[in-house]
């Protein structure tokens, strides 16, 4: 934790932090493995997941201000509240309280990551706000300190501070990087019309499990981690898995057609991303990903399909 701003700072308050705008880019995440354990007494599910940050991103710009304000641009942002219920505003307040500085900034968000899509867009924006305000205010926290604040904002916010490929345990907030030789993986991201509520998808999974209608839980991520080390997309394809997929398909049966279209286009594997409804497909290489994206889009089974790659760094000043 840095020293609180005190009377000594009042003479030269602008010496700390940035005087100009701070621009932060933050990736979307997909889950290469999403093992969902039982519901815990605190209302969360125990997770065993492998997060992977991809090249679809949002951008947050922070400028000095006399209050804390947020504006947004991008598809669907009109639906989002701009008050204290917004995760970006909550992130700025949480950092300011931790560091003992006034929570003043003018924040502007450019959204590309679809809302409620299973790509952790809202969590990404919270991570971006922590990194942007840390630079703007000169609070100088470490990534680990920012990730600790992030854990209080949402289960997958800490991952979006770190980025890359990482194992997530606990409710997803305990993140450790997966060390692998650098390899780029190529993906197709098929965005659905409309979103799915994450708590609703978890509830549907619990219902399916209670009714004996869900597959056995995936459990540990060991096989996926071993597949990542082999650096062969066909091997990785066989190891991808998501316990939430059955629940997302149950709530949104049309996703089966999206998955099928990816398979027909020659994707090595397809799965629902997180709690959905976005579907992701693994491609052999970048040009394959472009071709598969075009074919899925032409099949009319989603709102848009885009090629992407990963791993990408977490929220960072650009
Ligand atoms: O942590 P976050 O606020 O993003 O979680 C949103 C909701 O998703 C939680 O309130 C809970 O219903 C569900 N959730 C869960 N188990 C997790 C993570 C999230 O049941 N590990």
PDB file of N, CA, C and O in Angstrom, residues 221-256:
ATOM      1  N   UNK A 221      -7.886 -29.690 -13.957  1.00  0.00           N
ATOM      2  CA  UNK A 221      -7.492 -29.177 -15.275  1.00  0.00           C
ATOM      3  C   UNK A 221      -6.190 -29.807 -15.754  1.00  0.00           C
ATOM      4  O   UNK A 221      -5.611 -29.338 -16.739  1.00  0.00           O
ATOM      5  N   UNK A 222      -5.754 -30.874 -15.111  1.00  0.00           N
ATOM      6  CA  UNK A 222      -4.426 -31.442 -15.429  1.00  0.00           C
ATOM      7  C   UNK A 222      -4.281 -31.814 -16.911  1.00  0.00           C
ATOM      8  O   UNK A 222      -3.243 -31.555 -17.521  1.00  0.00           O
ATOM      9  N   UNK A 223      -5.310 -32.447 -17.481  1.00  0.00           N
ATOM     10  CA  UNK A 223      -5.209 -32.897 -18.877  1.00  0.00           C
ATOM     11  C   UNK A 223      -5.090 -31.690 -19.812  1.00  0.00           C
ATOM     12  O   UNK A 223      -4.320 -31.707 -20.776  1.00  0.00           O
ATOM     13  N   UNK A 224      -5.834 -30.635 -19.492  1.00  0.00           N
ATOM     14  CA  UNK A 224      -5.762 -29.431 -20.329  1.00  0.00           C
ATOM     15  C   UNK A 224      -4.372 -28.799 -20.232  1.00  0.00           C
ATOM     16  O   UNK A 224      -3.790 -28.393 -21.245  1.00  0.00           O
ATOM     17  N   UNK A 225      -3.835 -28.757 -19.010  1.00  0.00           N
ATOM     18  CA  UNK A 225      -2.512 -28.148 -18.811  1.00  0.00           C
ATOM     19  C   UNK A 225      -1.446 -28.943 -19.562  1.00  0.00           C
ATOM     20  O   UNK A 225      -0.538 -28.369 -20.165  1.00  0.00           O
ATOM     21  N   UNK A 226      -1.577 -30.266 -19.558  1.00  0.00           N
ATOM     22  CA  UNK A 226      -0.626 -31.117 -20.289  1.00  0.00           C
ATOM     23  C   UNK A 226      -0.766 -30.868 -21.795  1.00  0.00           C
ATOM     24  O   UNK A 226       0.229 -30.790 -22.520  1.00  0.00           O
ATOM     25  N   UNK A 227      -2.001 -30.702 -22.262  1.00  0.00           N
ATOM     26  CA  UNK A 227      -2.234 -30.455 -23.689  1.00  0.00           C
ATOM     27  C   UNK A 227      -1.618 -29.124 -24.120  1.00  0.00           C
ATOM     28  O   UNK A 227      -1.044 -29.021 -25.203  1.00  0.00           O
ATOM     29  N   UNK A 228      -1.718 -28.100 -23.265  1.00  0.00           N
ATOM     30  CA  UNK A 228      -1.139 -26.788 -23.600  1.00  0.00           C
ATOM     31  C   UNK A 228       0.362 -26.897 -23.830  1.00  0.00           C
ATOM     32  O   UNK A 228       0.911 -26.243 -24.716  1.00  0.00           O
ATOM     33  N   UNK A 229       1.003 -27.743 -23.033  1.00  0.00           N
ATOM     34  CA  UNK A 229       2.467 -27.881 -23.145  1.00  0.00           C
ATOM     35  C   UNK A 229       2.883 -28.520 -24.465  1.00  0.00           C
ATOM     36  O   UNK A 229       4.002 -28.345 -24.917  1.00  0.00           O
ATOM     37  N   UNK A 230       1.972 -29.275 -25.096  1.00  0.00           N
ATOM     38  CA  UNK A 230       2.331 -29.950 -26.356  1.00  0.00           C
ATOM     39  C   UNK A 230       2.302 -29.022 -27.562  1.00  0.00           C
ATOM     40  O   UNK A 230       2.784 -29.373 -28.637  1.00  0.00           O
ATOM     41  N   UNK A 231       1.702 -27.888 -27.431  1.00  0.00           N
ATOM     42  CA  UNK A 231       1.702 -26.831 -28.464  1.00  0.00           C
ATOM     43  C   UNK A 231       1.126 -27.304 -29.797  1.00  0.00           C
ATOM     44  O   UNK A 231       1.515 -26.804 -30.849  1.00  0.00           O
ATOM     45  N   UNK A 232       0.233 -28.281 -29.757  1.00  0.00           N
ATOM     46  CA  UNK A 232      -0.377 -28.812 -30.982  1.00  0.00           C
ATOM     47  C   UNK A 232      -1.882 -28.532 -30.897  1.00  0.00           C
ATOM     48  O   UNK A 232      -2.552 -29.052 -30.002  1.00  0.00           O
ATOM     49  N   UNK A 233      -2.431 -27.717 -31.812  1.00  0.00           N
ATOM     50  CA  UNK A 233      -3.849 -27.352 -31.693  1.00  0.00           C
ATOM     51  C   UNK A 233      -4.784 -28.566 -31.686  1.00  0.00           C
ATOM     52  O   UNK A 233      -5.814 -28.535 -31.008  1.00  0.00           O
ATOM     53  N   UNK A 234      -4.419 -29.645 -32.390  1.00  0.00           N
ATOM     54  CA  UNK A 234      -5.306 -30.818 -32.403  1.00  0.00           C
ATOM     55  C   UNK A 234      -5.354 -31.468 -31.018  1.00  0.00           C
ATOM     56  O   UNK A 234      -6.404 -31.958 -30.580  1.00  0.00           O
ATOM     57  N   UNK A 235      -4.223 -31.424 -30.309  1.00  0.00           N
ATOM     58  CA  UNK A 235      -4.172 -31.990 -28.947  1.00  0.00           C
ATOM     59  C   UNK A 235      -4.958 -31.090 -27.989  1.00  0.00           C
ATOM     60  O   UNK A 235      -5.748 -31.562 -27.167  1.00  0.00           O
ATOM     61  N   UNK A 236      -4.768 -29.790 -28.144  1.00  0.00           N
ATOM     62  CA  UNK A 236      -5.512 -28.858 -27.280  1.00  0.00           C
ATOM     63  C   UNK A 236      -7.017 -29.008 -27.522  1.00  0.00           C
ATOM     64  O   UNK A 236      -7.814 -29.002 -26.576  1.00  0.00           O
ATOM     65  N   UNK A 237      -7.399 -29.158 -28.794  1.00  0.00           N
ATOM     66  CA  UNK A 237      -8.821 -29.270 -29.148  1.00  0.00           C
ATOM     67  C   UNK A 237      -9.487 -30.405 -28.373  1.00  0.00           C
ATOM     68  O   UNK A 237     -10.608 -30.254 -27.866  1.00  0.00           O
ATOM     69  N   UNK A 238      -8.787 -31.520 -28.242  1.00  0.00           N
ATOM     70  CA  UNK A 238      -9.371 -32.692 -27.584  1.00  0.00           C
ATOM     71  C   UNK A 238      -9.498 -32.494 -26.078  1.00  0.00           C
ATOM     72  O   UNK A 238     -10.243 -33.225 -25.421  1.00  0.00           O
ATOM     73  N   UNK A 239      -8.785 -31.519 -25.522  1.00  0.00           N
ATOM     74  CA  UNK A 239      -8.776 -31.340 -24.064  1.00  0.00           C
ATOM     75  C   UNK A 239      -9.698 -30.219 -23.589  1.00  0.00           C
ATOM     76  O   UNK A 239      -9.910 -30.051 -22.381  1.00  0.00           O
ATOM     77  N   UNK A 240     -10.262 -29.417 -24.508  1.00  0.00           N
ATOM     78  CA  UNK A 240     -11.113 -28.291 -24.100  1.00  0.00           C
ATOM     79  C   UNK A 240     -12.395 -28.815 -23.459  1.00  0.00           C
ATOM     80  O   UNK A 240     -12.940 -29.835 -23.906  1.00  0.00           O
ATOM     81  N   UNK A 241     -12.882 -28.129 -22.439  1.00  0.00           N
ATOM     82  CA  UNK A 241     -14.128 -28.586 -21.815  1.00  0.00           C
ATOM     83  C   UNK A 241     -14.752 -27.516 -20.936  1.00  0.00           C
ATOM     84  O   UNK A 241     -14.052 -26.669 -20.377  1.00  0.00           O
ATOM     85  N   UNK A 242     -16.060 -27.555 -20.820  1.00  0.00           N
ATOM     86  CA  UNK A 242     -16.791 -26.546 -20.047  1.00  0.00           C
ATOM     87  C   UNK A 242     -18.020 -27.180 -19.400  1.00  0.00           C
ATOM     88  O   UNK A 242     -18.977 -27.530 -20.091  1.00  0.00           O
ATOM     89  N   UNK A 243     -17.997 -27.301 -18.060  1.00  0.00           N
ATOM     90  CA  UNK A 243     -19.164 -27.839 -17.341  1.00  0.00           C
ATOM     91  C   UNK A 243     -20.416 -26.979 -17.514  1.00  0.00           C
ATOM     92  O   UNK A 243     -21.529 -27.462 -17.342  1.00  0.00           O
ATOM     93  N   UNK A 244     -20.239 -25.700 -17.811  1.00  0.00           N
ATOM     94  CA  UNK A 244     -21.424 -24.829 -17.921  1.00  0.00           C
ATOM     95  C   UNK A 244     -22.108 -24.933 -19.272  1.00  0.00           C
ATOM     96  O   UNK A 244     -23.200 -24.397 -19.463  1.00  0.00           O
ATOM     97  N   UNK A 245     -21.469 -25.616 -20.211  1.00  0.00           N
ATOM     98  CA  UNK A 245     -22.022 -25.667 -21.568  1.00  0.00           C
ATOM     99  C   UNK A 245     -23.426 -26.276 -21.596  1.00  0.00           C
ATOM    100  O   UNK A 245     -24.323 -25.748 -22.262  1.00  0.00           O
ATOM    101  N   UNK A 246     -23.643 -27.382 -20.869  1.00  0.00           N
ATOM    102  CA  UNK A 246     -24.958 -28.036 -20.881  1.00  0.00           C
ATOM    103  C   UNK A 246     -26.036 -27.077 -20.372  1.00  0.00           C
ATOM    104  O   UNK A 246     -27.155 -27.038 -20.905  1.00  0.00           O
ATOM    105  N   UNK A 247     -25.681 -26.279 -19.351  1.00  0.00           N
ATOM    106  CA  UNK A 247     -26.657 -25.344 -18.779  1.00  0.00           C
ATOM    107  C   UNK A 247     -26.945 -24.202 -19.760  1.00  0.00           C
ATOM    108  O   UNK A 247     -28.102 -23.790 -19.921  1.00  0.00           O
ATOM    109  N   UNK A 248     -25.904 -23.704 -20.415  1.00  0.00           N
ATOM    110  CA  UNK A 248     -26.103 -22.623 -21.391  1.00  0.00           C
ATOM    111  C   UNK A 248     -26.962 -23.123 -22.558  1.00  0.00           C
ATOM    112  O   UNK A 248     -27.864 -22.425 -23.029  1.00  0.00           O
ATOM    113  N   UNK A 249     -26.708 -24.377 -22.992  1.00  0.00           N
ATOM    114  CA  UNK A 249     -27.491 -24.954 -24.101  1.00  0.00           C
ATOM    115  C   UNK A 249     -28.933 -25.202 -23.684  1.00  0.00           C
ATOM    116  O   UNK A 249     -29.856 -25.063 -24.491  1.00  0.00           O
ATOM    117  N   UNK A 250     -29.117 -25.555 -22.420  1.00  0.00           N
ATOM    118  CA  UNK A 250     -30.470 -25.789 -21.921  1.00  0.00           C
ATOM    119  C   UNK A 250     -31.276 -24.478 -21.935  1.00  0.00           C
ATOM    120  O   UNK A 250     -32.450 -24.469 -22.300  1.00  0.00           O
ATOM    121  N   UNK A 251     -30.614 -23.373 -21.555  1.00  0.00           N
ATOM    122  CA  UNK A 251     -31.300 -22.073 -21.544  1.00  0.00           C
ATOM    123  C   UNK A 251     -31.385 -21.476 -22.948  1.00  0.00           C
ATOM    124  O   UNK A 251     -32.251 -20.648 -23.229  1.00  0.00           O
ATOM    125  N   UNK A 252     -30.464 -21.845 -23.829  1.00  0.00           N
ATOM    126  CA  UNK A 252     -30.394 -21.249 -25.172  1.00  0.00           C
ATOM    127  C   UNK A 252     -30.122 -22.363 -26.187  1.00  0.00           C
ATOM    128  O   UNK A 252     -29.006 -22.491 -26.686  1.00  0.00           O
ATOM    129  N   UNK A 253     -31.157 -23.189 -26.489  1.00  0.00           N
ATOM    130  CA  UNK A 253     -30.943 -24.351 -27.366  1.00  0.00           C
ATOM    131  C   UNK A 253     -30.377 -23.987 -28.742  1.00  0.00           C
ATOM    132  O   UNK A 253     -29.707 -24.812 -29.372  1.00  0.00           O
ATOM    133  N   UNK A 254     -30.606 -22.740 -29.192  1.00  0.00           N
ATOM    134  CA  UNK A 254     -30.116 -22.334 -30.516  1.00  0.00           C
ATOM    135  C   UNK A 254     -28.597 -22.380 -30.614  1.00  0.00           C
ATOM    136  O   UNK A 254     -28.037 -22.418 -31.724  1.00  0.00           O
ATOM    137  N   UNK A 255     -27.902 -22.404 -29.468  1.00  0.00           N
ATOM    138  CA  UNK A 255     -26.431 -22.439 -29.511  1.00  0.00           C
ATOM    139  C   UNK A 255     -25.918 -23.733 -30.127  1.00  0.00           C
ATOM    140  O   UNK A 255     -24.798 -23.783 -30.639  1.00  0.00           O
ATOM    141  N   UNK A 256     -26.732 -24.782 -30.091  1.00  0.00           N
ATOM    142  CA  UNK A 256     -26.314 -26.056 -30.701  1.00  0.00           C
ATOM    143  C   UNK A 256     -26.034 -25.859 -32.191  1.00  0.00           C
ATOM    144  O   UNK A 256     -25.079 -26.426 -32.732  1.00  0.00           O
TER     145      UNK A 256
END
